[in-house]
């Protein structure tokens, strides 16, 4: 009986233990299902916003295209109709020994109709007689109509131009990149077994603490355009097209270069300043090449963006573009070098212009005339620091 009681007690303990494990596993499964449902809904909402933004872009580009077509059509009509300058023609007919007498307004009106390719009123009956005083006895028969050129020639050219435009209109519109984008993504090569030796795809950062903050709404315009950002970089040792994608997106969101660089390179939330489409493309590149840990802000990106990137990686056999290291430029060092470079030169020039200046060099000439600097810029900086210390 004691053994039976022990067996029953052990069975009860094991049964309770596995019941608890089952309930725990079920809760974990329910939690995972809930997370997947949430991620799916958020991804669907984000996709809907992205679709609306792209459709708005398509509508805007289509309207611009139609406006340009109307403008081109109007310019072509003006070009074809404005080839005859009536005032210049009438002035020419009254110069150089030529004179138009009689009802010259009728002639001018006929030229106006010819310029506009209009038929004169049916009630007009006009006869133009040309007298050549220097060849008064010349006799000619009725005027013989000359070849004006086939009207189909002009129509065919216009059709060719419009046909080319129509072909372009019928082609699918490439809206994968914004018009303000600095450069187009090069065509990606096909993946092969030896193309990548980085191992498996990195699905998440090592230290992953995601939040539920969405990426930048694609329907909203960026605070600054590419042109404005490029203008803000004038005078800095920075080239816009050479900057990493996340740094470019942050600068477009309104930050200047130094603030954007500090934000991207530090342990900060950045994805809220990047559109979901651009964010997904960046994640694909970082995950493919295992660079998530080298980009600190990825630890805060919600899970649904990573899942979208996973789906893109699994659905293509193309090699993703490499994710480069962030190039940091210390603008303070650059400014110090320039200051040290010009400070010594300006002080020497001031001494030479001084009325009491006496040349103490052995050759009797100013040292500035040698064209060489005795102290390099960075050495001059350290020299000033030691003296001030």
Short mmCIF file of C-alpha atoms in Angstrom, two decimals:
data_model
loop_
_atom_site.label_atom_id
_atom_site.label_comp_id
_atom_site.label_asym_id
_atom_site.label_seq_id
_atom_site.Cartn_x
_atom_site.Cartn_y
_atom_site.Cartn_z
CA UNK A 1 0.00 0.00 0.00
CA UNK A 2 2.82 2.37 0.79
CA UNK A 3 4.38 1.80 -2.62
CA UNK A 4 1.01 2.35 -4.29
CA UNK A 5 0.53 5.59 -2.39
CA UNK A 6 4.01 6.69 -3.42
CA UNK A 7 3.24 5.91 -7.06
CA UNK A 8 -0.03 7.80 -6.87
CA UNK A 9 1.69 10.76 -5.20
CA UNK A 10 4.46 10.79 -7.80
CA UNK A 11 1.95 10.53 -10.62
CA UNK A 12 -0.05 13.41 -9.17
CA UNK A 13 3.07 15.54 -8.87
CA UNK A 14 4.13 14.75 -12.44
CA UNK A 15 0.63 15.35 -13.71
CA UNK A 16 0.46 18.74 -12.02
CA UNK A 17 3.93 19.61 -13.30
CA UNK A 18 3.06 18.77 -16.91
CA UNK A 19 -0.28 20.52 -16.59
CA UNK A 20 1.58 23.64 -15.51
CA UNK A 21 4.04 23.24 -18.37
CA UNK A 22 1.17 22.79 -20.80
CA UNK A 23 -0.58 25.90 -19.53
CA UNK A 24 2.68 27.85 -19.72
CA UNK A 25 3.34 26.66 -23.26
CA UNK A 26 -0.23 27.49 -24.22
CA UNK A 27 0.10 30.99 -22.80
CA UNK A 28 3.35 31.45 -24.70
CA UNK A 29 1.71 30.19 -27.87
CA UNK A 30 -1.27 32.50 -27.38
CA UNK A 31 1.12 35.38 -26.77
CA UNK A 32 3.03 34.58 -29.96
CA UNK A 33 -0.21 34.33 -31.92
CA UNK A 34 -1.32 37.65 -30.46
CA UNK A 35 2.02 39.21 -31.42
CA UNK A 36 1.77 37.84 -34.96
CA UNK A 37 -1.78 39.17 -35.28
CA UNK A 38 -0.67 42.56 -34.02
CA UNK A 39 2.32 42.63 -36.36
CA UNK A 40 0.16 41.61 -39.29
CA UNK A 41 -2.36 44.36 -38.57
CA UNK A 42 0.34 46.99 -38.13
CA UNK A 43 2.09 45.86 -41.30
CA UNK A 44 -1.22 45.95 -43.19
CA UNK A 45 -1.94 49.46 -41.91
CA UNK A 46 1.54 50.58 -42.84
CA UNK A 47 1.15 49.00 -46.28
CA UNK A 48 -2.12 50.87 -46.76
CA UNK A 49 -0.48 54.18 -45.87
CA UNK A 50 2.39 53.42 -48.22
CA UNK A 51 -0.06 52.54 -51.01
CA UNK A 52 -1.92 55.82 -50.51
CA UNK A 53 1.35 57.74 -50.60
CA UNK A 54 2.45 56.01 -53.80
CA UNK A 55 -0.96 56.55 -55.39
CA UNK A 56 -0.79 60.24 -54.51
CA UNK A 57 2.65 60.36 -56.07
CA UNK A 58 1.35 58.64 -59.21
CA UNK A 59 -1.57 61.08 -59.43
CA UNK A 60 0.77 64.04 -58.99
CA UNK A 61 3.18 62.78 -61.64
CA UNK A 62 0.31 62.02 -64.02
CA UNK A 63 -1.05 65.53 -63.56
CA UNK A 64 2.41 67.00 -64.17
CA UNK A 65 2.72 64.83 -67.26
CA UNK A 66 -0.64 66.04 -68.59
CA UNK A 67 0.29 69.66 -67.88
CA UNK A 68 3.60 69.23 -69.69
CA UNK A 69 1.81 67.66 -72.66
CA UNK A 70 -0.56 70.63 -72.84
CA UNK A 71 2.37 73.02 -72.61
CA UNK A 72 4.27 71.19 -75.35
CA UNK A 73 1.18 71.12 -77.53
CA UNK A 74 0.68 74.85 -77.07
CA UNK A 75 4.33 75.59 -77.85
CA UNK A 76 4.18 73.44 -80.97
CA UNK A 77 1.06 75.27 -82.14
CA UNK A 78 2.69 78.62 -81.49
CA UNK A 79 5.81 77.51 -83.30
CA UNK A 80 3.93 76.32 -86.37
CA UNK A 81 1.52 79.26 -86.42
CA UNK A 82 3.98 81.97 -85.49
CA UNK A 83 6.43 81.36 -88.31
CA UNK A 84 4.96 84.32 -90.24
CA UNK A 85 5.55 87.76 -88.73
CA UNK A 86 2.89 89.96 -90.32
CA UNK A 87 4.33 93.28 -89.17
CA UNK A 88 7.81 92.35 -90.39
CA UNK A 89 6.42 91.17 -93.71
CA UNK A 90 4.43 94.38 -94.26
CA UNK A 91 7.47 96.48 -93.36
CA UNK A 92 9.59 94.48 -95.79
CA UNK A 93 7.06 95.05 -98.59
CA UNK A 94 7.35 98.81 -98.06
CA UNK A 95 11.16 99.02 -98.09
CA UNK A 96 14.02 98.63 -100.55
CA UNK A 97 12.24 100.20 -103.51
CA UNK A 98 8.97 98.35 -102.89
CA UNK A 99 5.68 100.02 -101.99
CA UNK A 100 2.23 98.66 -101.25
CA UNK A 101 -0.51 100.99 -102.46
CA UNK A 102 -4.23 100.80 -102.31
CA UNK A 103 -6.10 98.68 -99.82
CA UNK A 104 -3.02 97.51 -97.91
CA UNK A 105 -5.08 96.71 -94.75
CA UNK A 106 -6.73 93.93 -96.77
CA UNK A 107 -3.29 92.48 -97.55
CA UNK A 108 -2.34 92.68 -93.90
CA UNK A 109 -5.58 90.98 -92.89
CA UNK A 110 -4.91 88.19 -95.39
CA UNK A 111 -1.46 87.69 -93.92
CA UNK A 112 -2.97 87.52 -90.44
CA UNK A 113 -5.31 84.76 -91.60
CA UNK A 114 -2.40 82.94 -93.22
CA UNK A 115 -0.39 83.17 -90.00
CA UNK A 116 -3.23 81.64 -88.02
CA UNK A 117 -3.97 79.06 -90.75
CA UNK A 118 -7.49 80.45 -91.09
CA UNK A 119 -9.60 80.77 -94.24
CA UNK A 120 -10.55 84.38 -95.12
CA UNK A 121 -14.24 85.31 -94.92
CA UNK A 122 -16.25 84.10 -97.89
CA UNK A 123 -17.36 87.65 -98.69
CA UNK A 124 -13.84 88.87 -99.37
CA UNK A 125 -12.95 89.22 -103.03
CA UNK A 126 -9.38 90.44 -103.37
CA UNK A 127 -7.15 90.91 -106.41
CA UNK A 128 -3.50 91.77 -105.93
CA UNK A 129 -1.66 93.35 -108.87
CA UNK A 130 2.13 93.53 -108.77
CA UNK A 131 3.86 96.09 -111.02
CA UNK A 132 7.61 95.87 -111.53
CA UNK A 133 8.65 99.30 -112.80
CA UNK A 134 12.15 98.08 -113.66
CA UNK A 135 10.62 95.25 -115.76
CA UNK A 136 7.39 96.85 -116.86
CA UNK A 137 6.89 94.78 -120.00
CA UNK A 138 7.11 91.39 -118.31
CA UNK A 139 4.11 89.17 -119.00
CA UNK A 140 3.30 86.14 -116.91
CA UNK A 141 0.41 83.76 -116.90
CA UNK A 142 -1.82 82.99 -113.96
CA UNK A 143 -0.12 82.06 -110.70
CA UNK A 144 0.74 78.40 -110.45
CA UNK A 145 0.37 76.91 -106.98
CA UNK A 146 3.63 75.61 -105.59
CA UNK A 147 4.18 72.55 -103.46
CA UNK A 148 3.64 73.50 -99.81
CA UNK A 149 4.92 70.19 -98.54
CA UNK A 150 2.70 67.29 -97.61
CA UNK A 151 0.64 68.05 -94.52
CA UNK A 152 1.20 64.44 -93.51
CA UNK A 153 4.89 65.21 -93.00
CA UNK A 154 4.22 67.50 -90.11
CA UNK A 155 1.48 65.25 -88.80
CA UNK A 156 3.74 62.23 -88.97
CA UNK A 157 6.45 64.04 -87.02
CA UNK A 158 3.93 65.13 -84.46
CA UNK A 159 2.53 61.61 -84.31
CA UNK A 160 6.04 60.27 -83.81
CA UNK A 161 6.61 62.63 -80.93
CA UNK A 162 3.23 61.92 -79.40
CA UNK A 163 3.69 58.23 -80.02
CA UNK A 164 6.93 58.23 -78.12
CA UNK A 165 5.26 60.03 -75.28
CA UNK A 166 2.34 57.64 -75.32
CA UNK A 167 4.71 54.70 -75.20
CA UNK A 168 6.33 56.21 -72.14
CA UNK A 169 2.92 56.82 -70.62
CA UNK A 170 1.85 53.22 -71.14
CA UNK A 171 5.01 51.90 -69.52
CA UNK A 172 4.78 51.11 -65.81
CA UNK A 173 5.80 54.06 -63.71
CA UNK A 174 8.88 53.56 -61.56
CA UNK A 175 7.89 54.90 -58.16
CA UNK A 176 10.36 52.89 -56.15
CA UNK A 177 12.40 56.01 -55.45
CA UNK A 178 11.34 59.49 -54.52
CA UNK A 179 11.99 62.30 -57.03
CA UNK A 180 14.11 63.95 -54.41
CA UNK A 181 16.18 60.87 -53.96
CA UNK A 182 19.87 61.50 -54.48
CA UNK A 183 20.67 58.41 -56.51
CA UNK A 184 19.08 55.31 -57.95
CA UNK A 185 19.77 51.91 -56.48
CA UNK A 186 21.92 49.92 -58.92
CA UNK A 187 20.60 46.70 -60.33
CA UNK A 188 21.29 43.90 -57.93
CA UNK A 189 23.08 40.81 -59.19
CA UNK A 190 21.67 37.35 -58.80
CA UNK A 191 22.69 35.48 -55.71
CA UNK A 192 24.97 32.51 -56.03
CA UNK A 193 26.41 29.99 -53.64
CA UNK A 194 29.76 31.79 -53.35
CA UNK A 195 28.51 35.37 -53.49
CA UNK A 196 28.23 35.78 -49.74
CA UNK A 197 30.28 34.22 -47.00
CA UNK A 198 28.74 36.04 -44.04
CA UNK A 199 26.77 33.00 -42.89
CA UNK A 200 23.04 32.99 -42.18
CA UNK A 201 20.89 36.10 -42.25
CA UNK A 202 20.86 38.06 -38.99
CA UNK A 203 17.20 38.23 -38.01
CA UNK A 204 17.45 40.55 -34.99
CA UNK A 205 20.06 42.67 -33.20
CA UNK A 206 21.85 41.01 -30.31
CA UNK A 207 20.40 43.53 -27.85
CA UNK A 208 16.82 43.88 -29.07
CA UNK A 209 14.40 46.10 -27.13
CA UNK A 210 11.70 47.04 -29.67
CA UNK A 211 9.05 49.64 -29.08
CA UNK A 212 5.70 50.13 -30.82
CA UNK A 213 6.48 53.45 -32.53
CA UNK A 214 5.65 53.51 -36.22
CA UNK A 215 7.98 54.68 -38.93
CA UNK A 216 7.49 58.07 -40.56
CA UNK A 217 4.12 58.40 -42.28
CA UNK A 218 4.75 58.08 -46.00
CA UNK A 219 1.85 60.40 -46.80
CA UNK A 220 3.65 63.33 -45.19
CA UNK A 221 6.22 65.31 -47.12
CA UNK A 222 9.74 65.57 -45.66
CA UNK A 223 10.58 68.84 -43.95
CA UNK A 224 13.47 69.47 -46.34
CA UNK A 225 14.16 68.57 -49.93
CA UNK A 226 17.37 67.07 -51.25
CA UNK A 227 18.26 70.44 -52.78
CA UNK A 228 17.86 72.20 -49.44
CA UNK A 229 19.98 69.60 -47.65
CA UNK A 230 22.71 69.86 -50.27
CA UNK A 231 22.74 73.63 -49.86
CA UNK A 232 23.14 73.20 -46.10
CA UNK A 233 26.25 71.06 -46.72
CA UNK A 234 28.04 73.77 -48.69
CA UNK A 235 31.37 74.58 -47.09
CA UNK A 236 31.56 71.24 -45.29
CA UNK A 237 33.85 68.34 -46.27
CA UNK A 238 30.73 66.24 -46.90
CA UNK A 239 29.27 64.88 -50.14
CA UNK A 240 25.53 64.20 -50.02
CA UNK A 241 25.55 61.24 -52.41
CA UNK A 242 28.26 59.51 -50.35
CA UNK A 243 26.29 59.53 -47.10
CA UNK A 244 24.59 56.44 -45.75
CA UNK A 245 20.86 56.05 -46.35
CA UNK A 246 19.78 56.46 -42.73
CA UNK A 247 21.84 59.64 -42.37
CA UNK A 248 20.25 61.05 -45.54
CA UNK A 249 16.74 60.29 -44.30
CA UNK A 250 17.39 61.95 -40.94
CA UNK A 251 18.75 65.08 -42.64
CA UNK A 252 15.63 65.17 -44.82
CA UNK A 253 13.56 65.09 -41.63
CA UNK A 254 14.96 68.49 -40.65
CA UNK A 255 18.26 67.97 -38.80
CA UNK A 256 21.56 69.42 -39.93
CA UNK A 257 24.54 67.20 -40.66
CA UNK A 258 26.19 67.17 -37.23
CA UNK A 259 22.95 66.59 -35.32
CA UNK A 260 21.90 63.86 -37.75
CA UNK A 261 25.29 62.18 -37.45
CA UNK A 262 25.12 62.21 -33.64
CA UNK A 263 21.59 60.80 -33.70
CA UNK A 264 22.34 57.98 -36.14
CA UNK A 265 25.65 56.95 -34.58
CA UNK A 266 24.35 56.94 -31.01
CA UNK A 267 21.99 54.72 -29.04
CA UNK A 268 18.87 56.59 -30.16
CA UNK A 269 15.50 55.96 -31.78
CA UNK A 270 15.84 56.83 -35.46
CA UNK A 271 13.23 54.80 -37.35
CA UNK A 272 10.47 57.33 -36.59
CA UNK A 273 12.25 59.73 -38.97
CA UNK A 274 12.40 57.18 -41.83
CA UNK A 275 9.54 56.08 -44.08
CA UNK A 276 8.51 52.44 -43.82
CA UNK A 277 9.58 51.64 -47.37
CA UNK A 278 13.06 53.06 -46.87
CA UNK A 279 13.28 51.47 -43.42
CA UNK A 280 12.44 48.02 -44.77
CA UNK A 281 15.04 48.36 -47.52
CA UNK A 282 17.69 49.34 -44.95
CA UNK A 283 16.80 46.40 -42.71
CA UNK A 284 17.05 44.01 -45.65
CA UNK A 285 20.60 45.17 -46.33
CA UNK A 286 21.65 45.07 -42.67
CA UNK A 287 20.07 41.66 -42.05
CA UNK A 288 21.51 40.18 -45.22
CA UNK A 289 25.06 41.25 -44.41
CA UNK A 290 24.80 40.85 -40.63
CA UNK A 291 25.26 44.54 -39.78
CA UNK A 292 22.40 45.07 -37.32
CA UNK A 293 24.71 45.28 -34.30
CA UNK A 294 26.79 47.95 -36.05
CA UNK A 295 23.70 50.17 -36.32
CA UNK A 296 22.53 50.89 -32.73
CA UNK A 297 19.14 52.35 -33.62
CA UNK A 298 17.87 49.03 -35.03
CA UNK A 299 17.31 47.69 -31.51
CA UNK A 300 14.25 49.95 -31.19
CA UNK A 301 12.59 49.05 -34.51
CA UNK A 302 9.26 47.21 -34.03
CA UNK A 303 9.04 43.54 -34.96
CA UNK A 304 6.66 43.99 -37.90
CA UNK A 305 9.28 45.89 -39.88
CA UNK A 306 11.77 43.07 -39.35
CA UNK A 307 9.17 40.54 -40.48
CA UNK A 308 8.53 42.56 -43.63
CA UNK A 309 12.26 42.59 -44.30
CA UNK A 310 12.40 38.81 -43.71
CA UNK A 311 9.65 38.30 -46.25
CA UNK A 312 11.53 40.38 -48.82
CA UNK A 313 14.74 38.43 -48.27
CA UNK A 314 12.95 35.09 -48.59
CA UNK A 315 11.05 36.14 -51.72
CA UNK A 316 14.07 37.18 -53.80
CA UNK A 317 17.29 35.59 -54.96
CA UNK A 318 19.06 38.91 -55.46
CA UNK A 319 22.11 39.99 -53.51
CA UNK A 320 21.31 42.97 -51.32
CA UNK A 321 23.51 46.02 -51.54
CA UNK A 322 26.12 46.13 -48.80
CA UNK A 323 25.44 48.21 -45.71
CA UNK A 324 28.48 50.50 -45.30
CA UNK A 325 30.05 51.80 -42.15
CA UNK A 326 29.06 55.27 -41.05
CA UNK A 327 31.68 57.79 -42.16
CA UNK A 328 32.21 60.28 -39.38
CA UNK A 329 33.71 63.65 -40.20
CA UNK A 330 34.86 65.75 -37.27
CA UNK A 331 33.99 69.23 -38.38
CA UNK A 332 35.79 70.71 -35.35
CA UNK A 333 39.16 69.35 -36.51
CA UNK A 334 38.56 70.70 -39.99
CA UNK A 335 37.78 74.15 -38.59
CA UNK A 336 40.86 74.08 -36.36
CA UNK A 337 43.12 73.19 -39.27
CA UNK A 338 41.75 76.02 -41.36
CA UNK A 339 42.08 78.46 -38.46
CA UNK A 340 45.70 77.44 -37.81
CA UNK A 341 46.49 77.64 -41.50
CA UNK A 342 45.28 81.19 -41.97
CA UNK A 343 46.14 82.59 -38.54
CA UNK A 344 49.91 82.45 -39.05
CA UNK A 345 49.66 83.89 -42.55
CA UNK A 346 47.47 86.78 -41.41
CA UNK A 347 49.84 87.60 -38.50
CA UNK A 348 52.85 87.70 -40.85
CA UNK A 349 51.00 89.93 -43.27
CA UNK A 350 50.08 92.30 -40.42
CA UNK A 351 53.74 92.54 -39.36
CA UNK A 352 54.86 93.37 -42.89
CA UNK A 353 52.30 96.15 -43.17
CA UNK A 354 53.35 97.63 -39.79
CA UNK A 355 55.29 100.91 -40.19
CA UNK A 356 57.78 99.92 -37.43
CA UNK A 357 58.39 96.46 -38.87
CA UNK A 358 62.08 95.53 -39.08
CA UNK A 359 63.24 92.42 -40.90
CA UNK A 360 65.42 90.37 -38.57
CA UNK A 361 66.09 87.51 -40.95
CA UNK A 362 69.74 86.91 -42.00
CA UNK A 363 68.99 87.43 -45.66
CA UNK A 364 67.27 90.69 -45.00
CA UNK A 365 64.06 89.38 -46.48
CA UNK A 366 60.82 88.52 -44.82
CA UNK A 367 60.41 84.84 -44.03
CA UNK A 368 57.00 84.97 -45.60
CA UNK A 369 58.64 85.40 -48.97
CA UNK A 370 60.03 81.88 -48.89
CA UNK A 371 56.55 80.53 -49.53
CA UNK A 372 56.98 77.82 -46.84
CA UNK A 373 55.46 77.49 -43.42
CA UNK A 374 57.76 76.75 -40.48
CA UNK A 375 54.97 75.12 -38.48
CA UNK A 376 52.32 72.83 -39.96
CA UNK A 377 48.68 73.63 -39.14
CA UNK A 378 48.22 70.88 -36.57
CA UNK A 379 51.62 71.64 -35.03
CA UNK A 380 50.66 75.27 -34.74
CA UNK A 381 47.51 74.25 -32.94
CA UNK A 382 49.42 72.11 -30.41
CA UNK A 383 51.95 74.91 -29.95
CA UNK A 384 49.18 77.37 -29.10
CA UNK A 385 47.63 74.89 -26.69
CA UNK A 386 50.93 74.35 -24.83
CA UNK A 387 51.61 78.08 -24.60
CA UNK A 388 48.11 78.80 -23.34
CA UNK A 389 48.46 75.99 -20.80
#
